[in-house]
C-alpha positions as CSV (number, residue, x, y, z in Angstrom):
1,X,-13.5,3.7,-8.1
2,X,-12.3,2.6,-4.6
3,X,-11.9,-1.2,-3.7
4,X,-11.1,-0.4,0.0
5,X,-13.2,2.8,0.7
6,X,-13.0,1.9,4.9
7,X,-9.2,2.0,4.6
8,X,-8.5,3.9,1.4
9,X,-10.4,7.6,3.0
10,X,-10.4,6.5,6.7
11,X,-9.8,9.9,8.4
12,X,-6.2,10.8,9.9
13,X,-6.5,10.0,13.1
14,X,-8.3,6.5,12.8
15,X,-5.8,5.6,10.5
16,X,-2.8,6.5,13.3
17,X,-4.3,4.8,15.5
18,X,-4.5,1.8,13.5
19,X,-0.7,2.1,12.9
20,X,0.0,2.3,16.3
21,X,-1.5,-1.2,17.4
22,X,0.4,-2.8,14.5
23,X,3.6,-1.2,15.2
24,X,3.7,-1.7,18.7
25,X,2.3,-5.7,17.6
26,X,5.2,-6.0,14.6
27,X,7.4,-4.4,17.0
28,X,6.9,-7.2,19.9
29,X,6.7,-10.1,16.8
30,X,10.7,-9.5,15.5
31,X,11.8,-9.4,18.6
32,X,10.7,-12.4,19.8
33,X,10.8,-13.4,16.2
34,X,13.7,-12.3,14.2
35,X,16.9,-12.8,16.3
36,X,18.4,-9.8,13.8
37,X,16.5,-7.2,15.4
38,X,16.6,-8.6,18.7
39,X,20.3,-8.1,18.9
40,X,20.2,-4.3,16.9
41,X,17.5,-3.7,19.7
42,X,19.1,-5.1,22.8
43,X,22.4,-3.2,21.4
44,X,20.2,-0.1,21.9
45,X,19.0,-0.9,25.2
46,X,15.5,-0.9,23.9
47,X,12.5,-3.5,24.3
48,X,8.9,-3.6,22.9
49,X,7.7,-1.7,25.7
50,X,9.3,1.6,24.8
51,X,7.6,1.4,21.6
52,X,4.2,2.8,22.7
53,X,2.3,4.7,19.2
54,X,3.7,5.2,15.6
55,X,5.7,8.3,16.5
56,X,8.2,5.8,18.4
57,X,9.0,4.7,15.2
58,X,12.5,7.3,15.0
59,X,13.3,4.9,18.1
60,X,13.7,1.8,16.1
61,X,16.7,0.6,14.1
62,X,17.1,1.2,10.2
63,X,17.4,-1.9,7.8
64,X,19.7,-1.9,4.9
65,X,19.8,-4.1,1.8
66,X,23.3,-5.2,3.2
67,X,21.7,-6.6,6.4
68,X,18.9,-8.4,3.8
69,X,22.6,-9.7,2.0
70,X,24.3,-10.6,5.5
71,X,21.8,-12.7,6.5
72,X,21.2,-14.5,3.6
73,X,18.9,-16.4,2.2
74,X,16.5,-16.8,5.0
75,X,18.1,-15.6,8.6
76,X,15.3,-12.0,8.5
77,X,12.5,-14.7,8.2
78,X,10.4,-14.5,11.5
79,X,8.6,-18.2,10.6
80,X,9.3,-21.4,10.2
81,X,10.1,-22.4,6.2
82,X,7.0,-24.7,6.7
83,X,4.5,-21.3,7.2
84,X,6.5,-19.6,3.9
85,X,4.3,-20.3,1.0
86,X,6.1,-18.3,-1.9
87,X,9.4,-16.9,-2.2
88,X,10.7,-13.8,-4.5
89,X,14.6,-12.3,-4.7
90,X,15.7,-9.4,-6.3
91,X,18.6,-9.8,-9.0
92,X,21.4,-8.0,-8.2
93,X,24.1,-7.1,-10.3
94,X,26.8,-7.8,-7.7
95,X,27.5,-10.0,-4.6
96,X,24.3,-12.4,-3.4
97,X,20.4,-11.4,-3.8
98,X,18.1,-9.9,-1.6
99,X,15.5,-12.6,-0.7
100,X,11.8,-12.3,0.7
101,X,9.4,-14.5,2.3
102,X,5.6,-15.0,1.9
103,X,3.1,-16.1,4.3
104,X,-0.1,-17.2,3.0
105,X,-1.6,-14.1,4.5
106,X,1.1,-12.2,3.2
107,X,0.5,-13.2,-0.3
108,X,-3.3,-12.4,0.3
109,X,-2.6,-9.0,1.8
110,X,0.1,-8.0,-1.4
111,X,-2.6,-8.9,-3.8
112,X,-5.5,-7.1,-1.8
113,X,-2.9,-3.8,-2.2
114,X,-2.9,-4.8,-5.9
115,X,-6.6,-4.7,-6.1
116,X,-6.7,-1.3,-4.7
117,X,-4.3,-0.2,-7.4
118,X,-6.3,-1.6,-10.3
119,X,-9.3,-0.1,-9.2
120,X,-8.0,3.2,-8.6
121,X,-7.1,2.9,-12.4
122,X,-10.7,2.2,-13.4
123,X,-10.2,-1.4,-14.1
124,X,-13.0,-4.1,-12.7
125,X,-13.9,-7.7,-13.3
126,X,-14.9,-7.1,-17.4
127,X,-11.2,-6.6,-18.2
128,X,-8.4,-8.6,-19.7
129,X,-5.1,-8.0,-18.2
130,X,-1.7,-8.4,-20.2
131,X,1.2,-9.5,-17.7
132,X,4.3,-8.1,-19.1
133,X,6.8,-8.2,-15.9
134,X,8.8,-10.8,-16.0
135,X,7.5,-13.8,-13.9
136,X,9.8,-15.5,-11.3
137,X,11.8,-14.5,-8.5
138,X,10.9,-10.9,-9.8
139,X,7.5,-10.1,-8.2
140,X,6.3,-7.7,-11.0
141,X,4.5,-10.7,-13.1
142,X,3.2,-12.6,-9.9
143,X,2.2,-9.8,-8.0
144,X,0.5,-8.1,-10.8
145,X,-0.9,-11.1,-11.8
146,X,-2.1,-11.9,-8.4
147,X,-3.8,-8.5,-7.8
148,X,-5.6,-8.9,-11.2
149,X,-7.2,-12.1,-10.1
150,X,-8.3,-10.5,-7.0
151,X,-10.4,-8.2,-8.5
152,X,-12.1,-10.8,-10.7
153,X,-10.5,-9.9,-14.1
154,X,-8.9,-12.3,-16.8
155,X,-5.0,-12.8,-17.0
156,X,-2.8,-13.5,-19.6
157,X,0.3,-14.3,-18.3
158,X,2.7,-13.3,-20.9
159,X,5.6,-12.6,-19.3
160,X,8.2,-10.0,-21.2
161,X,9.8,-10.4,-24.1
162,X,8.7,-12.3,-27.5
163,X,7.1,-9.0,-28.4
164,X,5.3,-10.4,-31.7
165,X,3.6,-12.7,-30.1
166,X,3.0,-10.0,-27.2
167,X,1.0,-7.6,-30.0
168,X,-0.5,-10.8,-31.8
169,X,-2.4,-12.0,-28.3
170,X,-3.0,-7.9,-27.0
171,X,-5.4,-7.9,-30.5
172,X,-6.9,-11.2,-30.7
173,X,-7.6,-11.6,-27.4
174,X,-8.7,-7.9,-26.4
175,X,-6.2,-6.9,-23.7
176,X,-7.4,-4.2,-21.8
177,X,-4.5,-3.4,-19.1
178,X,-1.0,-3.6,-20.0
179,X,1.2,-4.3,-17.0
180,X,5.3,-3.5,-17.5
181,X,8.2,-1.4,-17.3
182,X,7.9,2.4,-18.8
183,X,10.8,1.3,-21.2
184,X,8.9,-2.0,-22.9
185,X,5.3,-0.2,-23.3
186,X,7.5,2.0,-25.4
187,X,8.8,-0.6,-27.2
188,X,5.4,-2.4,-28.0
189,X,4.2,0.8,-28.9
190,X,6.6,0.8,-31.5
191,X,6.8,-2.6,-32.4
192,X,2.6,-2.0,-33.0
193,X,3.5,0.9,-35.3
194,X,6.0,-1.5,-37.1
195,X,3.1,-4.4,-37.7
196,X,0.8,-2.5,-39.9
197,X,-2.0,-3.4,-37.2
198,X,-4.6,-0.1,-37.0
199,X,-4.0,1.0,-33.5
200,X,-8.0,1.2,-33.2
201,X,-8.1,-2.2,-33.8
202,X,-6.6,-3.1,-30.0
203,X,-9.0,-2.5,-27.3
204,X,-6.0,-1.5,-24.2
205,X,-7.6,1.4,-22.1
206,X,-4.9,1.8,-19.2
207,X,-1.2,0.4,-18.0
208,X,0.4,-0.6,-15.3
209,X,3.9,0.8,-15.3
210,X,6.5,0.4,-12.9
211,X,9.6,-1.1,-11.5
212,X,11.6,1.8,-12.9
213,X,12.0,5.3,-12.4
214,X,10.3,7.3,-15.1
215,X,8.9,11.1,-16.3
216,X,6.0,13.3,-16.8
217,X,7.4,13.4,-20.6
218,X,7.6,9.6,-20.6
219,X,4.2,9.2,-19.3
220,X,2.7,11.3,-22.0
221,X,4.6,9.7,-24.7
222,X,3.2,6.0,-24.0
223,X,-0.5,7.6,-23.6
224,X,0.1,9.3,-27.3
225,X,1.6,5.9,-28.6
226,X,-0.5,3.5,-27.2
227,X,-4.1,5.6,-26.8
228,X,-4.4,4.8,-23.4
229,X,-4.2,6.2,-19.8
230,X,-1.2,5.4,-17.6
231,X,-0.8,4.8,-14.1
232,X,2.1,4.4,-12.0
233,X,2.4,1.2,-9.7
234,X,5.3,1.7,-7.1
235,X,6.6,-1.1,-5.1
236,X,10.1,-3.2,-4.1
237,X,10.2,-6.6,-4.0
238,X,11.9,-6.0,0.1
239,X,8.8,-4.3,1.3
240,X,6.2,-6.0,-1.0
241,X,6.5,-6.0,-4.8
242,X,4.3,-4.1,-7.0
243,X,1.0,-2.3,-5.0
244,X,3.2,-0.8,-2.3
245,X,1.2,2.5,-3.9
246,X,-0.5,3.4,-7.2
247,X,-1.7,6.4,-9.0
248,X,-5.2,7.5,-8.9
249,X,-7.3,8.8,-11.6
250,X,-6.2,12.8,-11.2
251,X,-2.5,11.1,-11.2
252,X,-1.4,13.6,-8.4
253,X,1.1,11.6,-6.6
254,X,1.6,8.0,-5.6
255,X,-0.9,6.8,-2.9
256,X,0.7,4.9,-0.4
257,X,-0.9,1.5,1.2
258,X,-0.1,2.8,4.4
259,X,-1.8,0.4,6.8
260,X,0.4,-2.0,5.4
261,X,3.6,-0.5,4.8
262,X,4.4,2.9,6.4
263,X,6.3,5.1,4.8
264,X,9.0,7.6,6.2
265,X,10.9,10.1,4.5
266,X,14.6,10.8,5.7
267,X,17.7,13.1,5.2
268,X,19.5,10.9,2.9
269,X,23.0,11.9,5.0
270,X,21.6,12.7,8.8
271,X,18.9,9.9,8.9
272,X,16.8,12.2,10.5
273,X,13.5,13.1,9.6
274,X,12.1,15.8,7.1
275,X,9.1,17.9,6.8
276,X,6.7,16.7,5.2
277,X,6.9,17.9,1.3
278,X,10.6,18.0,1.5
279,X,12.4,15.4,-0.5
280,X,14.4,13.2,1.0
281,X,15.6,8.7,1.1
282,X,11.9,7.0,1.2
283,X,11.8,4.6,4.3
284,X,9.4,1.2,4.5
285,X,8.2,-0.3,8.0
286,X,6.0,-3.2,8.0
287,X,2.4,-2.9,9.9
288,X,1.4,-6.6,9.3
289,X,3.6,-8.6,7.5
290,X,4.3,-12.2,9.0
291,X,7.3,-14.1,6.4
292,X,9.4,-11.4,6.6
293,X,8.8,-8.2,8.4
294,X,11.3,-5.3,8.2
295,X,11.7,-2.2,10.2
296,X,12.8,1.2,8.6
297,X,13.9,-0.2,5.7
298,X,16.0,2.1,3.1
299,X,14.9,2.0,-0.3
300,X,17.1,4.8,-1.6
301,X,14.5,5.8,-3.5
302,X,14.4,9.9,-3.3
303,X,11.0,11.4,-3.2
304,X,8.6,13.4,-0.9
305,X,5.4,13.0,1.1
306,X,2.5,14.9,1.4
307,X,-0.6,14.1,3.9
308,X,-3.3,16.5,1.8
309,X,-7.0,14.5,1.2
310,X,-6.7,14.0,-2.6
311,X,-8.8,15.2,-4.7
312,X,-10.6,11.4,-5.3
313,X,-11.2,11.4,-1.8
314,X,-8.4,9.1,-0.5
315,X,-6.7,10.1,2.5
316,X,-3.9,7.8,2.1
317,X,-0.6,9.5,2.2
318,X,0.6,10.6,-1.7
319,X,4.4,9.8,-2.9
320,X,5.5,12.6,-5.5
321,X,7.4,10.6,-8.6
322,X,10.3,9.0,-7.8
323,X,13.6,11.7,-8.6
324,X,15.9,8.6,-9.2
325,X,17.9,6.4,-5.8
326,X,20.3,8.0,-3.8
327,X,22.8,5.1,-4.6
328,X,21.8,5.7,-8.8
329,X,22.7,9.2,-8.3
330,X,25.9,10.4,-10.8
331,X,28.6,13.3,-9.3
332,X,30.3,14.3,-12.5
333,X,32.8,16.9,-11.6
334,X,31.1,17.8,-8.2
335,X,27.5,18.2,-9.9
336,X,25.0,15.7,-9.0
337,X,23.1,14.4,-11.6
338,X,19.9,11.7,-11.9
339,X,19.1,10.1,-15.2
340,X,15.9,11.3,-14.9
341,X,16.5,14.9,-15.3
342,X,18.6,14.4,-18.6
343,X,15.5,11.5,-19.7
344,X,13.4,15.0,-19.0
345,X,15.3,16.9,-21.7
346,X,14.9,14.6,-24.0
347,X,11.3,14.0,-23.5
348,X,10.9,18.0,-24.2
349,X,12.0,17.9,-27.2
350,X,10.0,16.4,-30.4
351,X,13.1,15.6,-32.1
352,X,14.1,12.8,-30.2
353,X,13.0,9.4,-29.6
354,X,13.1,8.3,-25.9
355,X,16.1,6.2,-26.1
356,X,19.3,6.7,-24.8
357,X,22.3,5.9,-23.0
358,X,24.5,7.7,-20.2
359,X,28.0,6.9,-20.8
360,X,30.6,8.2,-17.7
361,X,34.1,7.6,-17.9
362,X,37.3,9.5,-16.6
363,X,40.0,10.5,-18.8
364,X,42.9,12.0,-17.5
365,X,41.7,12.1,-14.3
366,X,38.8,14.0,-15.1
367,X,34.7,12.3,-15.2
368,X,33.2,12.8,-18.4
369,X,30.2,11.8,-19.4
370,X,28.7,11.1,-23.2
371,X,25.0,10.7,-23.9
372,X,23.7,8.6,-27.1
373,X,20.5,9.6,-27.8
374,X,18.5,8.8,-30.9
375,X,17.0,11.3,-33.5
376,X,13.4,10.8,-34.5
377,X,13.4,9.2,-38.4
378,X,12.2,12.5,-39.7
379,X,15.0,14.6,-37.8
380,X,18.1,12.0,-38.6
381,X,20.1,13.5,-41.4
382,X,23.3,12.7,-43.3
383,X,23.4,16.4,-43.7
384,X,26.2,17.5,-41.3
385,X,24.7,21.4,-40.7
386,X,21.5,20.0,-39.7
387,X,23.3,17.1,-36.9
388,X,25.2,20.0,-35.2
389,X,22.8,22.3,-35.0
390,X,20.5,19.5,-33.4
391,X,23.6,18.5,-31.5
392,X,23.7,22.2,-30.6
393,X,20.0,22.8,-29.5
394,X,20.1,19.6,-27.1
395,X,23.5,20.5,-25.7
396,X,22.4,24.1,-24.4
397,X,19.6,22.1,-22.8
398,X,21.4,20.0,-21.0
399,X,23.8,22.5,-19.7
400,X,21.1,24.4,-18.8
401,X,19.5,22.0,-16.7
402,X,21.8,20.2,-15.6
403,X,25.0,22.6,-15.0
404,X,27.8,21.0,-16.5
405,X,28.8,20.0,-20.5
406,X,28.0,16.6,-21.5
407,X,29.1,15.5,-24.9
408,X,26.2,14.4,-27.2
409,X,26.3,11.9,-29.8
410,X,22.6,11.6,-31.8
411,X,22.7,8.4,-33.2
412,X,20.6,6.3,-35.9
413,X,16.7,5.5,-35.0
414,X,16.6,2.0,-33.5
415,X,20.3,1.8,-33.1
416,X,20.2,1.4,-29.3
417,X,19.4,-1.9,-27.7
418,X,16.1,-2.6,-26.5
419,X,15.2,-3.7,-23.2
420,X,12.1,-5.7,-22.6
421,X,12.3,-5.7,-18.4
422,X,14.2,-2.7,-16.9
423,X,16.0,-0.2,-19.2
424,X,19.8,0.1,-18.9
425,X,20.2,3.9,-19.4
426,X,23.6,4.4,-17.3
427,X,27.2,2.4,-17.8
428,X,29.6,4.1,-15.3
429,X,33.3,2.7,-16.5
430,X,34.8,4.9,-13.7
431,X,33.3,1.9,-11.3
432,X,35.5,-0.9,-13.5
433,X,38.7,0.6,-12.7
């Protein structure tokens, strides 16, 4: 299903043009707007008038999530605080958050993305939505809940966490669509397994999952768990939230909302432009956003583009999975290595559960890095010969795969914490000393 078929398979060419009347508009409104880009611009020597289609975009500055930090809380807002009707902020772990600002047709244009989203995953006004992202100044529960709405379904707004009450309400009330991190639609899976409740007895058909970086491997083990189908939902709460892009139903990359929020891929290192196809730092421009509008903003996120009609018939550009962030990304001894590749591994092999934890440290001035990964029940032993050869089989694979040792420790099933909002799978003790 489509909700947006006009925009959604508009041909190429409309679709640039479209882009180029809102870029050269959004260009004109910060400047006059958002005294930030005024001054990047002016230091430039540039002005609105250079800025003539969307391949004028290179032209423009870049946007960091340090600038978002500078000019904290509300100095990137281009409107009055009387015209903001919602705002979200991103927790991070150190110095002050990254805040964003609604418009009432902001809000209305994030959940119309949503809707597009939900539709591509075959949901309509009949289903019963389960809001698992946190609610708050996270905009996974809002947004999704938002989007939901929009297409006329029912919403229980759950929230994460207080997982037995989660499974209770998914059965009695008939949830059809899960929405929440990879990591916790695991761990309902297994909390289901745990109540004695038939799985046939809940009536879920599809999920929502997002807001962390996850694998093929991952994908299939929540559709095994849970009997459904799942669909990733990318967004970031600087660009959007949640329905920045979505998978379709052949799940063949990412569709971005590109009327709304144009996407750019860049060298990482150079800032200049790839190919498309090539991977490289994923780069977000605002078309019509009013609170808060951001030009080439840096997500970090790696990934590639590519411009190929899908096969459900939307033209919109597709977004291959996300490798991991540029800023995520480990160097252990000279080798670069994302989580993702080593969750991979794990995935591949039936005798582990899909738990873990990266541990890097440096001893004697040398990084070394230790992965806790938990054994299935019916592969944990307390015979030693059977642990090391285990140990054994998923060490070759990571070195293998990776290119350096890492020191495995399988530990006991359901011995790892939990995490009912985004998984912690990396503690890096080389950045505490």
């Amino acid at each position: 299903m489509v909700w947006n078929e006009t925009i959604e398979c508009m041909d190429q060419e409309s679709l640039r043009k479209i882009q180029s009347i809102r870029l050269k508009k959004i260009v004109s409104y910060v400047y006059h707007n958002t005294p930030f880009y005024r001054k990047k611009m002016q230091e430039m020597d540039l002005t609105p008038d250079d800025i003539h289609d969307i391949d004028d975009l290179v032209k423009l500055p870049f946007t960091t999530k340090e600038d978002l930090r500078d000019n904290y809380p509300f100095g990137l807002f281009a409107v009055p605080m009387n015209q903001i009707v919602r705002i979200h902020g991103s927790s991070g772990t150190t110095g002050k958050p990254t805040v964003v600002g609604y418009t009432r047709k902001d809000v209305a244009t994030w959940s119309e993305s949503l809707a597009r989203c939900f539709c591509a995953y075959g949901a309509d006004s009949s289903d019963i939505f389960q809001v698992a992202y946190g609610y708050g100044l996270f905009t996974g529960g809002l947004g999704a809940h938002y989007g939901a709405e929009h297409i006329g379904a029912s919403v229980i707004p759950m929230s994460s966490g207080n997982t037995e009450k989660q499974i209770t309400l998914m059965h009695d009330f008939g949830s059809t669509v899960l929405c929440c991190t990879p990591s916790y639609a695991l761990f309902i899976a297994d909390a289901i397994k745990d109540s004695g409740i038939p799985r046939d007895e809940f009536k879920l058909k599809a999920g929502a999952f997002g807001a962390e970086p996850w694998t093929e491997s991952m994908r299939k083990e929540i559709e095994e768990k849970l009997g459904i189908k799942s669909y990733d939902i990318y967004g970031l709460s600087e660009v959007a939230g949640p329905g920045v892009g979505y998978e379709c139903e052949y799940q063949d990359g990412t569709h971005l909302n590109e009327d709304h929020y144009f996407p750019e891929i860049v060298d990482p290192k150079t800032l200049e432009p790839v190919k498309p196809g090539e991977t490289g730092e994923l780069v977000f421009t605002h078309l019509t956003k009013e609170g808060m509008p951001l030009l080439r903003y840096r997500t970090k996120d790696l990934t590639a583009l590519h411009y190929e009609t899908c096969r459900c018939g939307r033209t919109l550009v597709r977004m291959d999975r996300i490798l991991g962030r540029s800023d995520d990304m480990l160097i252990i001894r000279g080798v670069n290595v994302f989580p993702t590749q080593v969750e991979s591994v794990i995935l591949e092999m039936p005798e582990f559960e899909p738990h873990y934890l990266l541990v890097v440290d440096r001893v004697n001035n040398t990084d070394r890095m230790e992965l806790r990964v938990e054994a299935r029940p019916e592969y944990y032993s307390d015979e030693i010969n059977k642990m090391l050869e285990l140990k054994k089989k998923i060490t070759a694979r990571l070195q293998s795969v990776l290119g350096l040792g890492v020191d495995v420790k399988i530990v006991e099933p359901r011995s790892l914490e939990r995490s009912m909002g985004k998984a912690v799978r990396v503690i890096d003790n080389r950045k505490l000393k």
